[in-house]
mmCIF file of C-alpha atoms in Angstrom:
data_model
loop_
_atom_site.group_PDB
_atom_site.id
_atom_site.type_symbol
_atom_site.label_atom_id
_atom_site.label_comp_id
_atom_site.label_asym_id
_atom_site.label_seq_id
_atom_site.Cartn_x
_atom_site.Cartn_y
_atom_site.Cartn_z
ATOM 1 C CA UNK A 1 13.950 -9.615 18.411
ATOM 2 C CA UNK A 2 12.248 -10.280 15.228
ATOM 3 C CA UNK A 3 12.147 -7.959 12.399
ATOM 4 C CA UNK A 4 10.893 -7.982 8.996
ATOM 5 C CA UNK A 5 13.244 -8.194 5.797
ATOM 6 C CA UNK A 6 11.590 -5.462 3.121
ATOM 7 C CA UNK A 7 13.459 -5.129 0.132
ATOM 8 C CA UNK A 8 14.696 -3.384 -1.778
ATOM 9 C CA UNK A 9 15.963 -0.685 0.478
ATOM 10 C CA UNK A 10 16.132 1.779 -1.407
ATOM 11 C CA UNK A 11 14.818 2.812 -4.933
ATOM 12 C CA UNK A 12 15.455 5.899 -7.128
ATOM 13 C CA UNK A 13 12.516 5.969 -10.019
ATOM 14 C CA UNK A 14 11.310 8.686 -12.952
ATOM 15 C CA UNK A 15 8.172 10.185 -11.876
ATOM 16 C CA UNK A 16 5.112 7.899 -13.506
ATOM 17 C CA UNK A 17 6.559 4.704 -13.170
ATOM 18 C CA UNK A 18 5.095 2.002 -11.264
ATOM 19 C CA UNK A 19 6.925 1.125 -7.640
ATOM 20 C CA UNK A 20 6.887 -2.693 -6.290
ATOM 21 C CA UNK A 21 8.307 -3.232 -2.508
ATOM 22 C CA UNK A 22 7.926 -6.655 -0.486
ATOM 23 C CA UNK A 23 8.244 -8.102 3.144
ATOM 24 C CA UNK A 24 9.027 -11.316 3.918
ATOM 25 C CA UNK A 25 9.437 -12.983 7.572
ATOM 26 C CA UNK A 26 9.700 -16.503 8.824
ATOM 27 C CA UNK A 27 7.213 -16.745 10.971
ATOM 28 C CA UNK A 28 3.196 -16.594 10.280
ATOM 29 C CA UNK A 29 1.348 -12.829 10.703
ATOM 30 C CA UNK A 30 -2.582 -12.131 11.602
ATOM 31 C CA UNK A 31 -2.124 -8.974 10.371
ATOM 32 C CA UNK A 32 0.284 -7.306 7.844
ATOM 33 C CA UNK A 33 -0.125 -3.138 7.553
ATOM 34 C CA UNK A 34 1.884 -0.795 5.638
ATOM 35 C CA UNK A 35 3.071 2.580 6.801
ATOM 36 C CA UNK A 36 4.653 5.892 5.282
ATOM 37 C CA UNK A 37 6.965 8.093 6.925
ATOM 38 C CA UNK A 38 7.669 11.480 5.714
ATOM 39 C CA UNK A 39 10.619 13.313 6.530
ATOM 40 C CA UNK A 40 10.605 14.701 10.454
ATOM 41 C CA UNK A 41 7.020 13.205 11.149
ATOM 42 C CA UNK A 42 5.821 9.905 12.533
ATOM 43 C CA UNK A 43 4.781 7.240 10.392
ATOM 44 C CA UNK A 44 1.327 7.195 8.595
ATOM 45 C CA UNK A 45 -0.946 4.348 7.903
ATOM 46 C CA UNK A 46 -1.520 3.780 4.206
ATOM 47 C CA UNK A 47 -2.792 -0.029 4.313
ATOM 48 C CA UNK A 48 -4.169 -2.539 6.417
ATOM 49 C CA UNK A 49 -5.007 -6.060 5.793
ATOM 50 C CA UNK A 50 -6.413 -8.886 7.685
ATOM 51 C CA UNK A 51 -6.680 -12.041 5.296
ATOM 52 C CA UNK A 52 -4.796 -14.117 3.564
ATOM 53 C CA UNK A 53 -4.648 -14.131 -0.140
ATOM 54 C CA UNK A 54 -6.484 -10.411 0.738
ATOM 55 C CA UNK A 55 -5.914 -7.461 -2.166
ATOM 56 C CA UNK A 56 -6.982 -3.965 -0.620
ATOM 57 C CA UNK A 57 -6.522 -0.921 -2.603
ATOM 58 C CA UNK A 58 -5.766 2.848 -1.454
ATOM 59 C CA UNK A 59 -6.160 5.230 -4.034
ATOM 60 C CA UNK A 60 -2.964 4.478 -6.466
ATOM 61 C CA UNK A 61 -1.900 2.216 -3.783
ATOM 62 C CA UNK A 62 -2.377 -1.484 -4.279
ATOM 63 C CA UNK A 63 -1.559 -3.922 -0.858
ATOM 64 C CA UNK A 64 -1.801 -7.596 -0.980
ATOM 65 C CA UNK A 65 -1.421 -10.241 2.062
ATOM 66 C CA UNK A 66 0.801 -13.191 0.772
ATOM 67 C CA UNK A 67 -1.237 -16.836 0.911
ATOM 68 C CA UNK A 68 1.345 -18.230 3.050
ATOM 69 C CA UNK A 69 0.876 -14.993 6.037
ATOM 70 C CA UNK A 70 5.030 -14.492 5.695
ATOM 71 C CA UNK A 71 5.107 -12.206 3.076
ATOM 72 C CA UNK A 72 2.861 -8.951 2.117
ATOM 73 C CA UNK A 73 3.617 -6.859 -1.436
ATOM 74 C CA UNK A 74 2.458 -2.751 -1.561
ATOM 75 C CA UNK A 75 2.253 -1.511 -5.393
ATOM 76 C CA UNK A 76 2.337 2.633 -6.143
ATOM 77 C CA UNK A 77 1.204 2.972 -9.290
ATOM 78 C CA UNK A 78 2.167 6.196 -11.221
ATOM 79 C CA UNK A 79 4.541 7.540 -8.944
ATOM 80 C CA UNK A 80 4.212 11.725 -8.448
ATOM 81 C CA UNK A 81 7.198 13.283 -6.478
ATOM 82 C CA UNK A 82 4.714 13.582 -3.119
ATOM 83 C CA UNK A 83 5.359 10.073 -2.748
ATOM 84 C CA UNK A 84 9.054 10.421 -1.334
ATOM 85 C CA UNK A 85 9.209 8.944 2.028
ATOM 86 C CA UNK A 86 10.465 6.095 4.111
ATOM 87 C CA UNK A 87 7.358 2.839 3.594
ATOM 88 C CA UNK A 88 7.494 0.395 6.335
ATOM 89 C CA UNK A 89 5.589 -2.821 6.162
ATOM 90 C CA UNK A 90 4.370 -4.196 10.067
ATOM 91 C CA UNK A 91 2.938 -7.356 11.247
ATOM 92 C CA UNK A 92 1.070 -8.117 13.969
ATOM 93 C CA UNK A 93 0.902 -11.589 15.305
ATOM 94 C CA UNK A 94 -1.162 -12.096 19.410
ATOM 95 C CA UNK A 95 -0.048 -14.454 21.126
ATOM 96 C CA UNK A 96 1.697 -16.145 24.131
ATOM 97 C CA UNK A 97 4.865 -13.321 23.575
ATOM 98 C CA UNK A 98 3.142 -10.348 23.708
ATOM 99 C CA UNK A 99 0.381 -8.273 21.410
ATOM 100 C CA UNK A 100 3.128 -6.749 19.884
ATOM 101 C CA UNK A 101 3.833 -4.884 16.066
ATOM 102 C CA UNK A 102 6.930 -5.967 14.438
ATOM 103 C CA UNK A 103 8.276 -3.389 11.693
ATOM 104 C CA UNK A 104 10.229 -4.067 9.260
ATOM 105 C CA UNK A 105 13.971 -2.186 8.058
ATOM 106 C CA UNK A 106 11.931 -0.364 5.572
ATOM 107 C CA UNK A 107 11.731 1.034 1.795
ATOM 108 C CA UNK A 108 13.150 4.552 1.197
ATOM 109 C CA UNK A 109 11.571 5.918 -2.285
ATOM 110 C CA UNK A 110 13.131 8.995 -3.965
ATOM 111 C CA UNK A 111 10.910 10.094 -7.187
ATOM 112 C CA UNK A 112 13.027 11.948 -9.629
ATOM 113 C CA UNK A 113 10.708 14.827 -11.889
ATOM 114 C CA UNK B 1 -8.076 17.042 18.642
ATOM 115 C CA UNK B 2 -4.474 17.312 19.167
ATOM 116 C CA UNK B 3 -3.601 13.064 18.531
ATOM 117 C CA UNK B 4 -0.437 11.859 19.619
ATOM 118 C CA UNK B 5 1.444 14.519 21.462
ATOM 119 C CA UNK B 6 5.386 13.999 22.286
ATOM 120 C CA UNK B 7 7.830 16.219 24.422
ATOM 121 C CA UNK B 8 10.309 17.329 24.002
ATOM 122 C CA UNK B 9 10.929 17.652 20.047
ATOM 123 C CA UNK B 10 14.512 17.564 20.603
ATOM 124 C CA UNK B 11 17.010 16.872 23.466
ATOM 125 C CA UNK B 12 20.593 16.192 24.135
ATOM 126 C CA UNK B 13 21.847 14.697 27.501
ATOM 127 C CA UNK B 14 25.569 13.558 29.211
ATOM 128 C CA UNK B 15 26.005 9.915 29.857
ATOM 129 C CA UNK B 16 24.442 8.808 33.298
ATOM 130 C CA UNK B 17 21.765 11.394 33.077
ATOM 131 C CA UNK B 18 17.773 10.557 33.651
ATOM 132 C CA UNK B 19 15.131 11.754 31.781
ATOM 133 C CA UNK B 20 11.185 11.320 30.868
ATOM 134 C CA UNK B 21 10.163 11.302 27.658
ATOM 135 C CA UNK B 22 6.476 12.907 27.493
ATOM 136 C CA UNK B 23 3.321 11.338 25.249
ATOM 137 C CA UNK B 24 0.178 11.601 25.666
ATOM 138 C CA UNK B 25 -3.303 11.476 23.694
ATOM 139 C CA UNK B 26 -6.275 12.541 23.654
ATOM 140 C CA UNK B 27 -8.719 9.588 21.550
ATOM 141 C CA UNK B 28 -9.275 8.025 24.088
ATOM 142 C CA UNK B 29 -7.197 4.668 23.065
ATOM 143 C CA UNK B 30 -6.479 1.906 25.448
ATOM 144 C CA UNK B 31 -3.285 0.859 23.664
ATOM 145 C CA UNK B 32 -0.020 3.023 22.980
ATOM 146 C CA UNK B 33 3.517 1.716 22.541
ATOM 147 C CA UNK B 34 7.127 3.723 22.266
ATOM 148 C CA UNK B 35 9.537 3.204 19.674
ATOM 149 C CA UNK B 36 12.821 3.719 18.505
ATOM 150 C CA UNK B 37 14.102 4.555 15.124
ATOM 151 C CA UNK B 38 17.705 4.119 14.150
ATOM 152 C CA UNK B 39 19.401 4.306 10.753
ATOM 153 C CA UNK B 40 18.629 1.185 9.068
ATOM 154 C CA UNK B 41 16.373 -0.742 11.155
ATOM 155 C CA UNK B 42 12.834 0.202 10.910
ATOM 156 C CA UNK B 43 11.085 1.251 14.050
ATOM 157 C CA UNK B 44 11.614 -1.183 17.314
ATOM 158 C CA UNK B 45 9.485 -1.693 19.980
ATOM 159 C CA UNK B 46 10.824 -0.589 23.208
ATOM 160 C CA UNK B 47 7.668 -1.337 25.965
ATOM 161 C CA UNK B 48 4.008 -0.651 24.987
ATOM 162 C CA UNK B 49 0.611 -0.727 26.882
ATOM 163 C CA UNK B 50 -2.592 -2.405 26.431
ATOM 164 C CA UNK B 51 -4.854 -0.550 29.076
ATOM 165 C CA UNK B 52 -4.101 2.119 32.141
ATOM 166 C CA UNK B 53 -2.141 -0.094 35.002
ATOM 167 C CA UNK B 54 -0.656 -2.380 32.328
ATOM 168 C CA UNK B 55 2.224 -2.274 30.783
ATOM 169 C CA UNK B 56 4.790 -4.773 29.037
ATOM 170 C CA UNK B 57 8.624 -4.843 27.282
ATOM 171 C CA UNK B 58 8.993 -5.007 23.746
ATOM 172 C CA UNK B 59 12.248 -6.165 21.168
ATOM 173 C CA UNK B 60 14.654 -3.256 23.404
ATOM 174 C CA UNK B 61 13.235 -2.828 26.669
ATOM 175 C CA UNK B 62 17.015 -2.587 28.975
ATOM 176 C CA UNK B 63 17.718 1.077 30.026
ATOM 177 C CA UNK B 64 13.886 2.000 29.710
ATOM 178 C CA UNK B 65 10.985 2.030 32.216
ATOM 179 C CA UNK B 66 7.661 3.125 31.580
ATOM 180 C CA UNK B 67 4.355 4.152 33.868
ATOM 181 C CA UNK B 68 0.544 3.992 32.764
ATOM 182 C CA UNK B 69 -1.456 5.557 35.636
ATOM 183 C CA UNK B 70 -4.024 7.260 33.172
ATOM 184 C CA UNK B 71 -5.297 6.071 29.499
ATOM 185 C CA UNK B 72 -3.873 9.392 28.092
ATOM 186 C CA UNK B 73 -0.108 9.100 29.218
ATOM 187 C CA UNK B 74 2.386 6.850 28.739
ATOM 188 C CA UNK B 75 6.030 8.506 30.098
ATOM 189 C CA UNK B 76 9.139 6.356 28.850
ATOM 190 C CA UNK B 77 12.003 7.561 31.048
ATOM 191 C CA UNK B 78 15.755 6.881 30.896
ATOM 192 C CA UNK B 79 17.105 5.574 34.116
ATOM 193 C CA UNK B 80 20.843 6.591 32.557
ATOM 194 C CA UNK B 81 21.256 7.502 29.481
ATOM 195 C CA UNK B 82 24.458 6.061 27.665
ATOM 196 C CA UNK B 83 25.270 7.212 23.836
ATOM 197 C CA UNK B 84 23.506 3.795 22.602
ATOM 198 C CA UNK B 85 20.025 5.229 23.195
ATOM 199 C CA UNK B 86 20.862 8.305 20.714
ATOM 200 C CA UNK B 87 17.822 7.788 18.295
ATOM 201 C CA UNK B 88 14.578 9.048 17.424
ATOM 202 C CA UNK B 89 11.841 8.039 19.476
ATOM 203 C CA UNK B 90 8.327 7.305 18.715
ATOM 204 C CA UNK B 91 5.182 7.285 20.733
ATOM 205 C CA UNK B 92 1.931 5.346 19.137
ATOM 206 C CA UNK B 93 -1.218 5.194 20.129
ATOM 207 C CA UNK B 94 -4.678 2.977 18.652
ATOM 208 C CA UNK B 95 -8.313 2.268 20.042
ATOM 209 C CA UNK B 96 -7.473 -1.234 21.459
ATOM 210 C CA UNK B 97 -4.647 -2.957 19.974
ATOM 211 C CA UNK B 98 -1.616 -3.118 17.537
ATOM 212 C CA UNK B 99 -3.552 -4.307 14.349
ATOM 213 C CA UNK B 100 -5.594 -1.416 14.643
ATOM 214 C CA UNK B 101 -4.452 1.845 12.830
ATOM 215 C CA UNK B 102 -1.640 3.699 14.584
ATOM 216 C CA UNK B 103 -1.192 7.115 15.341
ATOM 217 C CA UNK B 104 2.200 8.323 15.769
ATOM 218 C CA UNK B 105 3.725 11.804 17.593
ATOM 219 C CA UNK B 106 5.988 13.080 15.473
ATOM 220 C CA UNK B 107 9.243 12.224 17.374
ATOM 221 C CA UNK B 108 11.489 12.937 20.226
ATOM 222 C CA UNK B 109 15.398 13.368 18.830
ATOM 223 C CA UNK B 110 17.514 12.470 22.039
ATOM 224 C CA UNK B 111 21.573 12.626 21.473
ATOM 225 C CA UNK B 112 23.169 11.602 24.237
ATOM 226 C CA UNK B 113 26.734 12.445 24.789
#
């Protein structure tokens, strides 16, 4: 099965700085959303978005779906230590396989004081 | 409202053995899905549902069967378990479909041995 490439991995940043993660896939999404995990919970919708070229905004969290519907960015600006936790980007694509969410490996974000 | 609820938290089984895998909610939504979250690679979709009677496989379906006979649960059992299926597992619900905002349980930690 299909699953999204979000990079980087992992990051280790000062608390304040800004925070940049991607997904990319190779095939075409309706749909991208962006999710949170926190440690021992289920994930946590921060973002959705439904349009192409589409900017949506959450607070200090900034979410944009790519032109070409393979790709989707999520910005934190000014990083505080609350912020540690596992972000997952999703798309969502209906269609002859299945209304289905594909996740992708994920972002794991460590904010040092 | 109580959301997403999952049981057991935590669970640890021999080889060969069965077990169901409790979720159920109480919003009212048609669609829920299961999950499982390994080390590495994001969340993948085992089976989900889009409406009470219906039910179809995700990425992972082998070694999983699920039931829908109400709109509030949606048991994922383990017709016998083998130490590949040690992971975390994750029951989502949302209103009608997987675009929509997700709520998660907070997890079911199966080792199987």
């Amino acid at each position: 099965g299909q699953q999204l490439n979000q990079s980087p991995q992992s990051m280790f940043i000062q608390e304040g700085e800004d925070v940049s993660m991607n997904c990319t896939s190779s095939s075409i999404f309706n749909t991208w959303l962006w999710y949170k995990q926190d440690p021992g919970e289920g994930p946590v919708l921060l973002i959705a978005l439904y349009k192409a070229g589409e900017l949506t905004s959450n607070g200090r969290l900034t979410a944009q779906f790519g032109i070409t519907r393979k790709d989707s960015f999520l910005n934190i600006s000014a990083s505080i230590p609350s912020d540690v936790g596992i972000y997952f980007c999703a798309g969502h694509r209906a269609g002859s396989s299945g209304d289905k969410l594909t996740f992708g490996t994920g972002t794991r974000l460590a904010v040092r004081p | 409202n109580a959301g997403v609820t999952q049981t057991p938290k935590f669970q640890v089984l021999k080889t060969g053995q069965s077990m169901t895998l409790q979720c159920a909610q109480d919003m009212n939504h048609e669609y829920m899905s299961w999950y499982r979250q390994d080390p590495g690679m994001g969340l993948r979709l085992i089976h989900y549902s889009v409406g009470a009677g219906i039910t179809d496989q995700g990425e992972v379906p082998n070694g999983y069967n699920v039931s829908r006979s109400t709109t509030e649960d949606f048991p994922l059992r383990l017709l016998s378990a083998a130490p590949s299926q040690t992971s975390v597992y994750f029951c989502a619900s949302s209103y009608q479909g997987p675009d929509q905002p997700q709520h998660f349980g907070d997890g079911t930690r199966l080792s199987i041995l």
